[in-house]
Structures are given as structure tokens and as C-alpha cells.
Short mmCIF file of C-alpha atoms in Angstrom, two decimals:
data_model
loop_
_atom_site.label_atom_id
_atom_site.label_comp_id
_atom_site.label_asym_id
_atom_site.label_seq_id
_atom_site.Cartn_x
_atom_site.Cartn_y
_atom_site.Cartn_z
CA MET E 1426 145.91 95.49 84.87
CA ILE E 1427 146.61 97.10 81.53
CA ILE E 1428 144.11 99.32 79.78
CA TRP E 1429 145.23 99.33 76.17
CA LEU E 1430 143.92 102.25 74.11
CA ASN E 1431 144.18 101.24 70.47
CA GLY E 1432 143.04 102.96 67.29
CA THR E 1433 144.70 105.00 64.63
CA PHE E 1434 146.27 108.42 64.81
CA GLY E 1435 143.78 111.14 65.66
CA ALA E 1436 141.41 108.82 67.53
CA GLY E 1437 142.30 110.42 70.87
CA LYS E 1438 144.48 107.79 72.56
CA THR E 1439 147.07 110.10 74.08
CA THR E 1440 144.62 112.76 75.19
CA THR E 1441 142.20 110.19 76.59
CA SER E 1442 145.00 108.43 78.47
CA LYS E 1443 145.90 111.72 80.18
CA GLU E 1444 142.25 112.17 81.17
CA LEU E 1445 141.88 108.55 82.28
CA VAL E 1446 144.85 108.20 84.64
CA PRO E 1447 143.54 110.60 87.32
CA ARG E 1448 140.24 108.72 87.35
CA LEU E 1449 141.81 105.38 88.30
CA PRO E 1450 143.60 104.50 91.53
CA GLN E 1451 147.33 103.89 91.08
CA ALA E 1452 147.19 104.39 87.32
CA ARG E 1453 150.06 105.61 85.17
CA ILE E 1454 150.70 105.98 81.47
CA PHE E 1455 153.05 103.48 79.87
CA ASP E 1456 154.01 104.87 76.47
CA SER E 1457 155.34 101.84 74.65
CA GLU E 1458 156.74 104.01 71.86
CA TYR E 1459 159.69 104.70 74.15
CA VAL E 1460 160.62 101.04 73.84
CA GLY E 1461 160.77 101.60 70.09
CA PHE E 1462 162.87 104.75 70.54
CA MET E 1463 165.28 102.79 72.73
CA LEU E 1464 165.63 100.08 70.09
CA ARG E 1465 165.99 102.48 67.17
CA HIS E 1466 169.70 103.16 67.69
CA VAL E 1467 170.46 99.50 68.44
CA LEU E 1468 168.56 98.08 65.46
CA GLU E 1469 169.17 100.84 62.93
CA SER E 1470 170.85 98.28 60.64
CA VAL E 1471 167.55 96.31 60.46
CA PRO E 1472 165.35 98.43 58.19
CA VAL E 1473 161.64 98.63 59.03
CA LYS E 1474 158.82 101.04 58.24
CA ASP E 1475 157.58 100.88 61.85
CA PHE E 1476 159.43 99.76 64.98
CA GLN E 1477 156.55 97.39 65.77
CA GLU E 1478 157.98 95.19 63.01
CA TRP E 1479 160.98 94.42 65.22
CA ASP E 1480 160.27 91.25 67.19
CA PRO E 1481 162.13 92.63 70.23
CA TRP E 1482 159.76 95.62 70.42
CA ARG E 1483 156.74 93.41 71.00
CA SER E 1484 158.39 91.13 73.54
CA LEU E 1485 160.05 94.05 75.36
CA VAL E 1486 156.74 95.91 75.65
CA VAL E 1487 155.25 92.83 77.29
CA GLU E 1488 158.24 92.28 79.56
CA THR E 1489 158.59 95.93 80.53
CA ALA E 1490 154.89 96.34 81.30
CA SER E 1491 154.90 93.12 83.34
CA GLN E 1492 157.99 94.19 85.29
CA VAL E 1493 156.57 97.66 85.99
CA LEU E 1494 153.31 96.17 87.26
CA ASP E 1495 155.21 93.67 89.42
CA TYR E 1496 157.23 96.54 90.85
CA VAL E 1497 154.56 99.17 91.53
CA GLY E 1498 151.21 97.47 90.94
CA GLY E 1499 148.21 99.47 89.88
CA VAL E 1500 147.08 100.06 86.34
CA LEU E 1501 149.06 100.85 83.20
CA VAL E 1502 147.29 102.83 80.52
CA VAL E 1503 148.92 102.12 77.16
CA PRO E 1504 148.01 104.55 74.35
CA GLN E 1505 149.40 102.62 71.39
CA SER E 1506 148.12 101.82 67.92
CA VAL E 1507 148.61 98.18 67.02
CA LEU E 1508 147.05 97.57 63.62
CA VAL E 1509 148.68 94.23 62.77
CA GLU E 1510 146.62 91.39 64.21
CA ARG E 1511 149.60 89.05 64.62
CA TYR E 1512 151.46 91.68 66.65
CA TRP E 1513 148.46 92.18 68.94
CA ALA E 1514 148.03 88.41 69.34
CA GLU E 1515 151.70 88.03 70.33
CA MET E 1516 151.50 90.77 72.93
CA ARG E 1517 148.13 89.66 74.30
CA ALA E 1518 149.43 86.08 74.66
CA GLY E 1519 152.60 87.33 76.37
CA LEU E 1520 150.62 89.42 78.83
CA GLU E 1521 148.24 86.54 79.52
CA LYS E 1522 151.21 84.23 80.16
CA ALA E 1523 152.59 86.82 82.59
CA GLY E 1524 149.24 86.91 84.38
CA VAL E 1525 148.50 90.50 83.41
CA PRO E 1526 144.82 91.20 82.77
CA VAL E 1527 144.20 93.44 79.75
CA ARG E 1528 141.20 95.58 78.88
CA HIS E 1529 141.51 96.46 75.21
CA PHE E 1530 139.65 99.49 73.87
CA VAL E 1531 139.67 100.83 70.33
CA LEU E 1532 139.01 104.53 70.07
CA HIS E 1533 137.27 105.07 66.75
CA ALA E 1534 136.26 108.11 64.74
CA ASP E 1535 135.09 108.46 61.18
CA ARG E 1536 137.76 109.05 58.54
CA ASP E 1537 136.94 112.74 58.02
CA THR E 1538 137.22 113.40 61.76
CA LEU E 1539 140.51 111.52 61.97
CA ALA E 1540 141.97 113.43 59.01
CA ARG E 1541 140.83 116.77 60.46
CA ARG E 1542 142.35 115.97 63.86
CA ILE E 1543 145.65 114.92 62.29
CA GLU E 1544 145.81 117.95 60.02
CA THR E 1545 145.09 120.39 62.86
CA ASP E 1546 147.36 118.71 65.44
CA THR E 1547 149.86 121.27 66.72
CA VAL E 1548 151.98 118.74 68.67
CA GLU E 1549 153.09 116.11 66.14
CA THR E 1550 153.31 118.32 63.05
CA GLY E 1551 156.38 116.59 61.60
CA ALA E 1552 154.61 113.24 61.26
CA ARG E 1553 151.39 114.58 59.72
CA GLN E 1554 151.63 112.78 56.37
CA TRP E 1555 152.89 109.56 57.95
CA ARG E 1556 149.88 109.60 60.27
CA LEU E 1557 147.46 110.29 57.40
CA ASP E 1558 149.01 107.45 55.42
CA HIS E 1559 148.01 105.00 58.19
CA LEU E 1560 144.28 105.63 57.88
CA ASP E 1561 143.96 102.89 55.24
CA ALA E 1562 145.75 100.38 57.50
CA TYR E 1563 143.32 101.26 60.28
CA GLU E 1564 140.32 100.67 58.00
CA GLU E 1565 141.76 97.28 57.03
CA ALA E 1566 142.30 96.38 60.70
CA ARG E 1567 138.84 97.39 61.89
CA PRO E 1568 137.23 93.92 61.51
CA TRP E 1569 139.73 92.16 63.79
CA LEU E 1570 139.94 95.15 66.14
CA SER E 1571 136.16 94.99 66.58
CA ARG E 1572 136.46 91.32 67.56
CA GLU E 1573 139.38 91.86 69.94
CA ALA E 1574 138.39 95.06 71.71
CA GLU E 1575 135.61 97.23 72.99
CA VAL E 1576 135.07 99.96 70.39
CA ILE E 1577 134.31 103.47 71.57
CA ASP E 1578 133.31 106.06 68.97
CA THR E 1579 135.09 109.31 69.81
CA THR E 1580 133.54 111.31 66.97
CA GLY E 1581 132.14 114.42 68.58
CA VAL E 1582 132.92 113.19 72.10
CA ALA E 1583 135.31 115.03 74.39
CA PRO E 1584 138.30 113.03 75.68
CA ALA E 1585 137.11 113.58 79.27
CA GLN E 1586 133.82 111.86 78.42
CA VAL E 1587 135.65 108.98 76.74
CA ALA E 1588 137.83 108.63 79.84
CA GLU E 1589 134.76 108.59 82.09
CA LEU E 1590 133.20 105.85 79.97
CA ILE E 1591 136.35 103.70 80.09
CA ALA E 1592 136.79 104.26 83.83
CA ALA E 1593 133.20 103.14 84.41
CA ARG E 1594 133.69 100.02 82.28
CA VAL E 1595 136.83 98.92 84.11
CA ALA E 1596 135.57 99.75 87.60
#
């Protein structure tokens, strides 16, 4: 099974994933951004604003996740923003075809909370403006995200509590 934690930057995906994994048997984090990092040097001649635009990123995330689950079983927790509906549909269809069940959660917070979290983040300080610039894309994606996923409001909720809620829902 894959537990996909979606939402924009500052919603708490990475922190929640770290809290969630110990609560689930045989769970591990699968950070699909590393697939993008791998492709970056190979596809540097194909300019994109985001590596998710590369078709191989989407298919390789599906294939890699499927292969990892076939190899070790258990649960993969994927903390990855996917704000383009077509990209999500491609990956969901690929995972379904591979027989991988997916529980899709969107971690949501109000815009002021998201901006505050991004601005005070001490880990990813170099990407602060890039992350802030994606808040509009998240707002535009919210209607389809609400149809495709279970939305969890993380405003004022500790990541441990969010992880407990998700663990209870997937149990």
C-alpha cells in the first residue's frame, strides 16, 4: 500500500511522514523527489520549471514504488506535492494497473499558516520564495484535490496528531 501525503509546501507532509512511519507496521518513507534529482542531470537539456513536468518522472515514481513494494512489501509513505491533476491521474492509474492500493491524503492549512511555516522553516531556506510562489497553484488545485483525496486540516494541529489520525484511517 502507498499512503500519499499531498498538499503544498508548509502543510506538514515531510514532518507528518516521519511521525507516521513508526505507527505503521513495515512502513518506510519513499521520497519521490529523489527520482527527480536522479533525472535532473540526465534531462538537463529539457528545460522545465518542475521535474514533475518530465514524463519519465511520473512513470519512474510509479515503477520504482511498485518495485520497492514487490521487493520488501509493507507500506510506502510518499510525502509529495502533486498539484497538476493530469499528473496525479497518470500516477494513480499506473499504481492501480500495478495492483498497488493507494490512500491519498491532502494535508491542508490556511494560507497564512502555510506562509508562516515556509518563512520560518530552517531546513529548506534556499527554496523559500519558490515554495511561497506555489501557494496560488495549491489554491487552484484544491477543488480536484478535495475530490481525489481525504483532506486533513493541519492548521493548529501537531504533526504527531495528524499522523495518529492517518494511521487510524488506514488501519
